XYZ file of C-alpha atoms in Angstrom:
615
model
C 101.728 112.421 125.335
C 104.348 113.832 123.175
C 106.086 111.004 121.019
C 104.032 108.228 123.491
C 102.927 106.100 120.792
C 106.427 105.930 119.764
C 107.547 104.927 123.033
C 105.217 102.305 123.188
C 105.947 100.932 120.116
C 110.125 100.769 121.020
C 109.141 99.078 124.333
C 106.746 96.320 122.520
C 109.442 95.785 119.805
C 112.330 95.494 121.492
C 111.746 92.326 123.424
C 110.982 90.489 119.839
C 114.426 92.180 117.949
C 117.018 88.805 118.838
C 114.420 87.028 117.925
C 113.445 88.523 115.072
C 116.931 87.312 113.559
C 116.521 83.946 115.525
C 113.547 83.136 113.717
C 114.606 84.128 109.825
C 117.096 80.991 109.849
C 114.750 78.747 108.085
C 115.006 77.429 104.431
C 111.479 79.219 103.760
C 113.143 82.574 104.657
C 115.420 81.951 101.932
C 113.480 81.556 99.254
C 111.459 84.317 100.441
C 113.871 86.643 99.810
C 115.243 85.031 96.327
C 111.710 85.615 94.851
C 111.340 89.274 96.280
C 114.934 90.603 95.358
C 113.898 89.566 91.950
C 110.856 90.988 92.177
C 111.935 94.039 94.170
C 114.491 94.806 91.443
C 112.725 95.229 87.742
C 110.241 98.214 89.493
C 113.244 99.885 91.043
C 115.391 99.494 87.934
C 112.379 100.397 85.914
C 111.060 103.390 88.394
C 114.475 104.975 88.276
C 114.710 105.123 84.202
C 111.383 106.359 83.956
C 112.367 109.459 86.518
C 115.819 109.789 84.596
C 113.334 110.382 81.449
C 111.434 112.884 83.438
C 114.167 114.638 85.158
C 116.853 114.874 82.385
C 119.008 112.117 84.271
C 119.129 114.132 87.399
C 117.509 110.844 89.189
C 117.865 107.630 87.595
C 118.503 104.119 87.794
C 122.096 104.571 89.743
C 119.998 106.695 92.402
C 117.431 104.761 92.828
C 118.740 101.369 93.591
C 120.812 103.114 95.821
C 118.275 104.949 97.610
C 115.994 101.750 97.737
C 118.792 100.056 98.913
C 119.652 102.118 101.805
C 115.821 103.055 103.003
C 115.365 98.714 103.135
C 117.953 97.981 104.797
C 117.669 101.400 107.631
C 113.800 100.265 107.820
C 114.342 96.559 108.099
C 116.671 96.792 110.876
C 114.280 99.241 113.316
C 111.325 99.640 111.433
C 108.245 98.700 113.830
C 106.641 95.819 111.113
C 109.363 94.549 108.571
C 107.422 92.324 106.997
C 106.434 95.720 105.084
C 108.481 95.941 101.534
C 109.875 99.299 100.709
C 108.897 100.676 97.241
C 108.189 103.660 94.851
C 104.957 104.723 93.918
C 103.266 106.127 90.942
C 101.659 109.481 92.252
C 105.792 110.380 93.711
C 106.409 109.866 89.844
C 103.939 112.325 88.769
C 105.019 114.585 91.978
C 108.527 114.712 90.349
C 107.343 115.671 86.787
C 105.547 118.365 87.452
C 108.024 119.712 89.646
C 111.022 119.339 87.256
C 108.816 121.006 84.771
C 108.339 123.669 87.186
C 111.881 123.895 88.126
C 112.369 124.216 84.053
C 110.107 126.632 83.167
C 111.143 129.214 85.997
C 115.139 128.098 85.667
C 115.120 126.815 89.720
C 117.110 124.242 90.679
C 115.161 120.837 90.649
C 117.442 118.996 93.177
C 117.785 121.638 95.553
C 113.850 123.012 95.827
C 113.204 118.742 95.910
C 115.597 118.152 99.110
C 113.856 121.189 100.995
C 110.516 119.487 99.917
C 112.012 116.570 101.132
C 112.867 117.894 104.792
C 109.669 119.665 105.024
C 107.773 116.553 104.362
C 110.392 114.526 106.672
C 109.673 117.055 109.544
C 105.427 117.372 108.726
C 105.967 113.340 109.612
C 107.804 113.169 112.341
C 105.311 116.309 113.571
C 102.210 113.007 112.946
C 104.613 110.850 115.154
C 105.129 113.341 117.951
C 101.222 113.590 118.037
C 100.398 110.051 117.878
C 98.440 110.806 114.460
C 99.018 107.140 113.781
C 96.196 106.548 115.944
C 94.138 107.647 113.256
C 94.712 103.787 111.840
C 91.507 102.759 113.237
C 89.177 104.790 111.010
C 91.161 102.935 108.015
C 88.675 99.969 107.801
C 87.988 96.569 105.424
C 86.017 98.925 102.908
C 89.461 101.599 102.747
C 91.981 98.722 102.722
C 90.665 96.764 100.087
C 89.445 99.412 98.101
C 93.196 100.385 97.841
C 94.503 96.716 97.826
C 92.503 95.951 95.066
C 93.345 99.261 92.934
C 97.593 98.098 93.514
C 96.764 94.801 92.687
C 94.606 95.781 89.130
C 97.543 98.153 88.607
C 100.628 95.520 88.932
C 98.673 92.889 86.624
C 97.731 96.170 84.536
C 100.668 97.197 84.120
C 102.591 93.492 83.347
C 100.196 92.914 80.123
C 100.654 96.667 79.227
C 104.727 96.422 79.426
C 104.587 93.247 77.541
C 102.253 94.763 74.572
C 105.062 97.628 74.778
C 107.023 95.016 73.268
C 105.683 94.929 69.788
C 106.796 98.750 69.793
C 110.602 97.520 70.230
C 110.175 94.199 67.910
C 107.625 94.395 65.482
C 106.007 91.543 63.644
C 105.865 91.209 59.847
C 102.280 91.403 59.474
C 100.812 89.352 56.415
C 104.116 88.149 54.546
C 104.031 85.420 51.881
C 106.427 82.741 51.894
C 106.950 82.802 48.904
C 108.534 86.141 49.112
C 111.062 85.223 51.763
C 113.856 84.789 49.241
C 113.709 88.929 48.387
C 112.664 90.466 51.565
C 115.261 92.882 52.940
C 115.546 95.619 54.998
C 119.305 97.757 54.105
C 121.018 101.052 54.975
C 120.634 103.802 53.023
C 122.200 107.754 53.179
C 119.196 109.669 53.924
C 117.474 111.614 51.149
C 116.406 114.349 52.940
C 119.686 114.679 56.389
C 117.814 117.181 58.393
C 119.731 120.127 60.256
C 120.868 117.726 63.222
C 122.063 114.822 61.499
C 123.949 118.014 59.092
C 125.502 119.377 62.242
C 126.268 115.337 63.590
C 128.078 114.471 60.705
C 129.791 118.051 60.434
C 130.902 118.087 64.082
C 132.414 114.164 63.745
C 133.557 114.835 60.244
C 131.727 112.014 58.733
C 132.418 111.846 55.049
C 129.001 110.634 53.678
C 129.813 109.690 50.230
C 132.952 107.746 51.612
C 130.756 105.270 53.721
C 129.331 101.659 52.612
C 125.945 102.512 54.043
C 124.770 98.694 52.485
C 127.443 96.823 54.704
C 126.699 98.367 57.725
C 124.945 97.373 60.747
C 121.558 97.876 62.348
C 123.517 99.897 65.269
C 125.852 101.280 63.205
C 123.427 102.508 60.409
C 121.031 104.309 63.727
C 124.760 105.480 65.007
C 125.127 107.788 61.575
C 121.572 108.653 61.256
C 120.800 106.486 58.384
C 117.415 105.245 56.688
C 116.225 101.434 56.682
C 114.668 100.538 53.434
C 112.774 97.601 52.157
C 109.926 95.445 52.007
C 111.303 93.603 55.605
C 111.629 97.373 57.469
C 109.689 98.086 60.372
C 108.961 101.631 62.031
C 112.442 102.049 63.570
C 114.543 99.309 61.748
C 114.111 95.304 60.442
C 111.847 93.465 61.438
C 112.923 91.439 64.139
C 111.722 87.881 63.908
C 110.300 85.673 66.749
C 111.116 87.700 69.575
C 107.837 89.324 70.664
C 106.244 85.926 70.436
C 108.960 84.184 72.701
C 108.471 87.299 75.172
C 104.860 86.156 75.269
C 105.812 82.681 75.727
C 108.302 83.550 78.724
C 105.671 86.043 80.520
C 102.884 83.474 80.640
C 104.828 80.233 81.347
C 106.716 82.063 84.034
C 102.896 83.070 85.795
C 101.802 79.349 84.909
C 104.792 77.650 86.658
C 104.723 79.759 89.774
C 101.149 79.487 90.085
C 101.669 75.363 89.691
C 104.775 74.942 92.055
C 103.114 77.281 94.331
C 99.886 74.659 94.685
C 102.792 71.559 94.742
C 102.333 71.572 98.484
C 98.784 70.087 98.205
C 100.124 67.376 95.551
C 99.659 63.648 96.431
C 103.006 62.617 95.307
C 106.589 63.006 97.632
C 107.049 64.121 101.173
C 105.915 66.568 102.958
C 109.378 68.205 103.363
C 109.637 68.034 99.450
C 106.126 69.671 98.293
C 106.855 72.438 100.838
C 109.744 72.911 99.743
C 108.834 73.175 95.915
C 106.218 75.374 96.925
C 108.392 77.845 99.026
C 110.844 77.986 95.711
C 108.053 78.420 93.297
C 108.809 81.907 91.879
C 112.586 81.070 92.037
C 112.436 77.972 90.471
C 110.389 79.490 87.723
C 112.806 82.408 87.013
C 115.851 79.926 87.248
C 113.918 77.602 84.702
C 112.802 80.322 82.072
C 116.199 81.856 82.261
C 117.691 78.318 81.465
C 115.050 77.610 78.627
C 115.573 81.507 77.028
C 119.751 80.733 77.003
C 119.254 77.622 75.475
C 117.216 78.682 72.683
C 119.264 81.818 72.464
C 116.375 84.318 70.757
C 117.760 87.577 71.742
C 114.844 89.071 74.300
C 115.392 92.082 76.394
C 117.376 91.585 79.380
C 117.219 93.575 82.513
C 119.761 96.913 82.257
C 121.531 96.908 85.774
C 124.363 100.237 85.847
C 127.809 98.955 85.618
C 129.184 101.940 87.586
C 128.472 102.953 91.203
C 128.585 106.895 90.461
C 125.671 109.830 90.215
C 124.001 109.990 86.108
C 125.038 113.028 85.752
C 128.844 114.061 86.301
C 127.312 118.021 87.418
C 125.632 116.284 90.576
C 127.258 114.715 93.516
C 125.911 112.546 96.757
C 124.996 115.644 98.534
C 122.998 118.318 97.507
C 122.435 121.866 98.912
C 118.328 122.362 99.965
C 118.897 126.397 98.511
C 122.115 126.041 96.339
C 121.256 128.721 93.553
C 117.802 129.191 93.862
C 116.501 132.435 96.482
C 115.941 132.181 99.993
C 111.719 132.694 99.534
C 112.039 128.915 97.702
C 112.909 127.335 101.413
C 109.324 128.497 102.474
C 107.625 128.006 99.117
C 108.377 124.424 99.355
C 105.799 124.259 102.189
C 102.491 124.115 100.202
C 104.026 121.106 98.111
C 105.807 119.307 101.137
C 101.982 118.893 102.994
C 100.695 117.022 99.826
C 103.524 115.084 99.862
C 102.975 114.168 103.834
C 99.298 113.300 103.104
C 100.699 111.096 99.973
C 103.444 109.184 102.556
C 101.107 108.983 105.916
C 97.838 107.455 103.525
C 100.771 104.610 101.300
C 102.344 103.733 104.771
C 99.378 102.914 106.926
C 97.157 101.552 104.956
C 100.288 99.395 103.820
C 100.459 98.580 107.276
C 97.455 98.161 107.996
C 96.645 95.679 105.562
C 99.924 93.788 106.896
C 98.836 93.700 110.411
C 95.386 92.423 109.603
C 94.013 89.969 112.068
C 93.829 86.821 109.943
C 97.332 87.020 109.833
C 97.446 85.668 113.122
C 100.773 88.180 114.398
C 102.046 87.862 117.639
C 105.155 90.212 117.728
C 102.696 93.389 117.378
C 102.569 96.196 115.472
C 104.407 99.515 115.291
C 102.376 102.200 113.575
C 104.443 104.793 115.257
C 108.332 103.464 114.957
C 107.337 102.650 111.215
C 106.549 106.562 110.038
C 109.073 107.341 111.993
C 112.162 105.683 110.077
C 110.152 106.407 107.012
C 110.428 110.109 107.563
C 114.265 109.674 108.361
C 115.208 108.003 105.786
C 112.902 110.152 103.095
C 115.112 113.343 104.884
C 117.987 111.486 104.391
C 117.300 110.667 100.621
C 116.006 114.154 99.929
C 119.501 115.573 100.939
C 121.369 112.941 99.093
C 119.444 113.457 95.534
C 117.797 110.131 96.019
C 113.932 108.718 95.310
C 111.446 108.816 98.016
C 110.602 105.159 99.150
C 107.177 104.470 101.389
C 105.324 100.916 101.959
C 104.540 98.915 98.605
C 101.166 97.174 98.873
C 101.412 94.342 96.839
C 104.878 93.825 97.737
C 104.531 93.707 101.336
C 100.858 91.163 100.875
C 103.217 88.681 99.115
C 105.900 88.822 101.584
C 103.721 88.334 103.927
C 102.085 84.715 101.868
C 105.491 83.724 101.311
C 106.434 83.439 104.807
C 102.724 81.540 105.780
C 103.324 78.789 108.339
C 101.363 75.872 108.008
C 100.482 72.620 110.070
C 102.492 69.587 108.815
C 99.100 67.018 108.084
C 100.240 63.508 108.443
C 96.185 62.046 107.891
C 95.709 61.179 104.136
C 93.666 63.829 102.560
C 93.798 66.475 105.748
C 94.701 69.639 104.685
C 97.075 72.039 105.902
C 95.750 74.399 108.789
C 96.890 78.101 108.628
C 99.117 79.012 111.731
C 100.270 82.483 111.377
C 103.121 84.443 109.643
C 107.382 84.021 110.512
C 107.932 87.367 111.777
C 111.417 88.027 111.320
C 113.622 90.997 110.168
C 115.882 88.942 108.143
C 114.325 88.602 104.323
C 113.798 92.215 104.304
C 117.330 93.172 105.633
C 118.378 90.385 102.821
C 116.471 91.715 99.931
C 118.225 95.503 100.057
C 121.252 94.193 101.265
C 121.930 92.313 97.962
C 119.828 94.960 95.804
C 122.718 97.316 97.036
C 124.851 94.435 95.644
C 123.719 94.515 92.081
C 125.937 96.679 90.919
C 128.428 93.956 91.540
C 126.563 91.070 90.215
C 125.812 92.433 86.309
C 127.572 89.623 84.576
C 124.366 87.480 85.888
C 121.999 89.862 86.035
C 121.802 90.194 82.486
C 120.465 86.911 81.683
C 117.032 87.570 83.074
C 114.840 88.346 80.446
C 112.006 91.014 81.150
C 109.260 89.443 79.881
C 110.047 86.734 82.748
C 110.057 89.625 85.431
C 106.352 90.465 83.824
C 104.985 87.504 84.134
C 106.306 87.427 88.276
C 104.412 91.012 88.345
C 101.643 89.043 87.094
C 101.464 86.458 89.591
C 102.251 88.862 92.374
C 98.835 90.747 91.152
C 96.589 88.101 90.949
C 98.072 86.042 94.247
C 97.560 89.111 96.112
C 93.279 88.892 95.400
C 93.293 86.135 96.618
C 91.762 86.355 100.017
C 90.090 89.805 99.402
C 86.325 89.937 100.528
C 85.801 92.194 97.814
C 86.356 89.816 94.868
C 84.244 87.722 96.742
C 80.910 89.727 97.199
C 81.616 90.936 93.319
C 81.322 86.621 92.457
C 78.134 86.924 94.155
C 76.358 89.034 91.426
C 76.672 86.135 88.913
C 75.871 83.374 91.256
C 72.814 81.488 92.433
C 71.886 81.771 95.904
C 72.071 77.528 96.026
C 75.449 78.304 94.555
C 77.006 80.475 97.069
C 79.651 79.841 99.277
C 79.019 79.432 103.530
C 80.231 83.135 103.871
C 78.924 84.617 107.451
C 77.996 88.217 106.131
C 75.720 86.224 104.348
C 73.981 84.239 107.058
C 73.161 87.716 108.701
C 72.746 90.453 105.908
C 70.493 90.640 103.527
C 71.610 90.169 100.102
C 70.684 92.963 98.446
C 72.205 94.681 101.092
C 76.041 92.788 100.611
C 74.990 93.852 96.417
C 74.469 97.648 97.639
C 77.954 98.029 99.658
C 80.097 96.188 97.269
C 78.075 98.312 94.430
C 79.613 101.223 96.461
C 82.972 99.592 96.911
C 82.740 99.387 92.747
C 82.429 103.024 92.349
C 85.049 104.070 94.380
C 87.117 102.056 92.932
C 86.725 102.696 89.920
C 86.666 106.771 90.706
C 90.203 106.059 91.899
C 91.499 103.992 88.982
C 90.254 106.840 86.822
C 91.809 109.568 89.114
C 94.998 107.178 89.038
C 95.579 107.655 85.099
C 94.648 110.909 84.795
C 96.594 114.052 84.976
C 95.119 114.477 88.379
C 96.990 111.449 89.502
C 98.862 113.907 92.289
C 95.819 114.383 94.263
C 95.270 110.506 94.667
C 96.497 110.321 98.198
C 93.599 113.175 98.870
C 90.886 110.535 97.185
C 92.262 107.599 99.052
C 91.890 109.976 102.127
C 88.205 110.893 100.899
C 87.356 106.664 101.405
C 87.725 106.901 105.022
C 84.373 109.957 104.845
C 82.378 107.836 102.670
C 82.817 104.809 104.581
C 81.588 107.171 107.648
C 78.922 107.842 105.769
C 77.829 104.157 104.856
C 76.812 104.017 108.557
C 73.332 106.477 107.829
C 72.817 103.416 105.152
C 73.749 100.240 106.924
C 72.491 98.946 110.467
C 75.720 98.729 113.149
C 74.857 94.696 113.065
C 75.291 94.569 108.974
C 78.179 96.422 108.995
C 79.781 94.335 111.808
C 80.024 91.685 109.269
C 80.625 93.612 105.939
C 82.800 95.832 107.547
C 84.977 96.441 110.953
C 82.914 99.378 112.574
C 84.923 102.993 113.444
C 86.860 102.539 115.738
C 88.410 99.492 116.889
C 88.645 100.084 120.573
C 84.874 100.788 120.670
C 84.003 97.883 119.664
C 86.115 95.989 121.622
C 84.297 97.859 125.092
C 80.584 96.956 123.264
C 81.947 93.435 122.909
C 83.492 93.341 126.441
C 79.876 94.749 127.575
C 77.669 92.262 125.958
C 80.308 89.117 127.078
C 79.689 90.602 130.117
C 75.727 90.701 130.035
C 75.620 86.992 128.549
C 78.088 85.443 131.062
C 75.338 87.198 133.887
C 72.448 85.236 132.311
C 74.089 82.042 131.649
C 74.916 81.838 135.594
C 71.492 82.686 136.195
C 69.985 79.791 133.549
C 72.456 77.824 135.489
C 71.098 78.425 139.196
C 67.321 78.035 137.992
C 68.330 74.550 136.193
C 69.804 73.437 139.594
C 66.986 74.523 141.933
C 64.698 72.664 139.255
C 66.711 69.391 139.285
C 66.837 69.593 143.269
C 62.976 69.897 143.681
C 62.110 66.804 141.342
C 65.037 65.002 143.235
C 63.113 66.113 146.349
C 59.736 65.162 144.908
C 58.437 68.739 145.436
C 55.478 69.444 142.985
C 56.784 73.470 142.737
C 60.702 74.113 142.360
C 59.918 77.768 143.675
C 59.404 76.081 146.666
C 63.222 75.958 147.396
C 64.216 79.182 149.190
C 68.147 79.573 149.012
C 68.622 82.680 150.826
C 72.231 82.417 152.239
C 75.428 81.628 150.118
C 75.772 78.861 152.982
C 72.883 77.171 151.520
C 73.591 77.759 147.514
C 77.610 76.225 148.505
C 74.870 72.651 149.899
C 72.836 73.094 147.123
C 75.563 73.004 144.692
């Protein structure tokens, strides 16, 4: 039925959407969304400069903390699941390269042929709504999801060690000095020999009169402000040699991980209440960035801060909010855009769902429901939206949304010495979401504190967000399993009924795709990544000529869901049958020995009279 699943998904939602508000009044909800606007923040701040480098500044950080800001809060408020986090993906930042290149190297306007590509894509989605194509959610299984979780999760702690080792590019350590020597190390200004052609028509154009300058007394930014040379036995690459930072970056990145991984595991502590350890534990990450920030001001060594803009207006003063899908470029670029615009739909549909699925897993224990439908839905409206104004494309961010969804875990309050906690599902609210863009849309406003966070500290919450979210991934488990003893392994139930070697062959197959995809991922290729992911759903089909239905019922949830559930239904059915017979035989055999009777065949219970006596 046209836009039914869409219907479906309004009328289960909007009994829960009071409530939904209701419910995010707790003191867990706020620290919830302290730690994730933190951690929400550096990747938007840090996707936007990266596509101002790419695009020349016609997208940067201005748009895309603006864009975030708006898509959170529009999704939050009537998206189907908002415990999903909003966030910008690597192959979109590839998509935009190549196409500004493009745009470049056939003089096209890059804003205007990316806002029709934009509303094509919006339109292809809302086209997968109409037709219930998020249906399709049940071929995603265990072996897709995690193969994807697990590639987001390598990538965020991937990417934290690589931005910190980025570090020593910025301040570089004085490799193999002599103390002895630190009385006549310097590092001074000096006119260059050799000015090339620029830094001729730079001082020209400001009228700098070289031989009238004290290149000696000047400073570091002053001396890179003139195009001047560093020289000396202290000079680095790009300047002096600046001391003790890159070691108190890697001081800040791991402590930060270390304390947020302890105060998160302060709710099993022995020592103070209940109320306290929990929460501690809800605070963790906030606690730990309040702490490190504290520790860096006091010892005052001057690490990189985060860069928030200062001004709410577009990068570039030739672009406005609104920008015209054919402006200068010809009319035949409205249909080209086509051909791009489907890659781009298969990109949003695979990010979103799997997103979501992953977030509406089982174990989670959900009882609001999900909303597969409504959630593409505002996704495509808001990407339209955002293609008009100029602004980054935002779809589901995995490991964002897998810790929002651990940071708002409910759990039993024990009062037995020694009883641990017992898992009782997930606060489902649409308030820590709504919170998170609300004051990201803020920041602009709150740079004066802003710029006290040190970077390194945001790395080292990346880093705990990576590894926290493996946790509870049956992948990582079953890979364990190839260095352990069978004595050693854990009580896991695939293993009671598969074979070992079997459990060693799928997550063997697992490996490979995920490692195809990590390689795909840094490539050049990286653009047809949503096509690969897409590929995972055929070769987990094709696991089924290799595993029995019965192993893969335990490895794996079998294609698709509702199936199942009618095979289950069926054999509940069969078993209840046969247990009511066991039970009629038992009684007829405990009535003849009552009776004395040497045969309990004897009995003849022929009317439903008599089996109503008999029972």
């Amino acid at each position: 039925r046209l836009f039914g699943g869409l219907v479906l998904d309004v009328k289960r939602k909007a009994p829960w959407f009071w409530s939904d508000f209701r419910d995010g009044l707790s003191l867990q909800c706020l620290a919830s969304f302290l730690f994730l606007y933190c951690a929400c923040m550096s990747p938007v701040i840090t996707f936007g400069g990266l596509l101002g480098e790419a695009t020349n500044g016609h997208i940067s950080a201005m748009e895309s903390l603006l864009g975030a800001s708006m898509t959170g809060v529009v999704y939050s408020l009537f998206a189907g699941q908002p415990l999903t986090i909003l966030g910008s993906t690597g192959p979109v930042l590839v998509f935009e390269k190549i196409l500004y290149k493009f745009c470049k190297e056939y003089t096209l306007s890059y804003l205007s042929l990316r806002a029709c590509i934009g509303l094509w894509t919006a339109f292809f989605c809302i086209v997968l709504v109409a037709t219930d194509a998020s249906c399709l959610v049940c071929y995603i299984t265990r072996f897709t999801e995690e193969a994807f979780a697990s590639l987001i999760c390598i990538i965020f702690i991937y990417e934290a060690l690589e931005k910190l080792s980025h570090l020593r590019e910025t301040y570089p350590v004085h490799m193999h000095s002599k103390l002895d020597f630190l009385t006549i190390y310097y590092c001074k200004c000096e006119a260059p020999t050799h000015p090339s052609n620029e830094t001729l028509r730079f001082w020209e154009s400001n009228k700098i009169n070289v031989s009238g300058i004290a290149w000696e007394n000047l400073t570091v930014t002053e001396c890179r402000y003139l195009h001047g040379e560093f020289q000396g036995p202290a000079c680095g690459r790009n300047g002096p040699y600046t001391p003790n930072v890159l070691f108190w970056c890697c001081i800040l990145f791991f402590s930060t991980f270390v304390l947020s991984s302890l105060l998160k595991k302060f709710k099993t502590s022995r020592y103070f209440p209940t109320r306290v350890r929990s929460t501690v534990s809800d605070f963790a990450v906030f606690l730990s960035i309040v702490v490190m920030v504290l520790i860096d001001f006091m010892v005052g060594i001057p690490s990189p801060k985060l860069h928030v803009p200062h001004m709410f207006k577009p990068t570039r003063d030739d672009r406005g909010w609104f920008i015209n899908p054919i402006g200068p470029n010809p009319w035949w670029t409205v249909l080209a855009a086509l051909i791009p615009a489907l890659l781009c739909t298969i990109l949003i549909f695979m990010d979103q769902q799997i997103t979501a699925v992953i977030v509406n897993r089982k174990e989670h224990r959900l009882k609001k429901g999900c909303g597969y439908h409504l959630d593409l839905f505002m996704v495509a409206v808001m990407l339209g939206v955002c293609s008009v104004m100029g602004l980054p494309w935002f779809v589901a961010a995995t490991v964002l949304s897998i810790t929002h969804v651990n940071s708002l875990k409910v759990e039993s309050e024990c009062s037995a010495p020694g009883e641990q906690p017992k898992f009782l599902g997930i606060r489902e609210q649409r308030v820590t979401g709504l919170m998170i863009f609300v004051l990201m849309g803020c920041s602009v406003f709150f740079t004066s504190v802003l710029k006290f966070i040190p970077m390194p500290v945001l790395y080292g919450v990346f880093l705990y967000m990576g590894v926290s979210s493996l946790r509870g991934i049956q992948f990582f488990d079953r890979l364990k399993l190839f260095w352990m003893p069978a004595k050693h392994q854990p009580d896991f139930i695939y293993l009671r009924h598969v074979p070992l070697r079997k459990v060693h062959f799928f997550t063997m197959i697992q490996l490979i795709c995920l490692v195809l995809l990590w390689a795909i991922k840094v490539s050049r290729a990286a653009i047809i990544f949503p096509l690969m992911v897409l590929a995972l759903v055929f070769v987990r089909k094709v696991m089924d000529f290799c595993f029995s239905k019965r192993e893969l019922s335990f490895l794996d949830d079998l294609m698709p869901e509702r199936k199942k559930k009618k095979k289950k239904k069926k054999l509940d059915d069969a078993k209840t049958e046969g247990e009511e017979e066991e039970v009629k035989l038992a009684g007829c055999s405990g009535l003849a020995l009552s009776l004395g009777l040497a045969d309990p065949s004897e009995i003849n219970i022929s009317d439903e009279m008599s089996k109503r006596t008999v029972w």
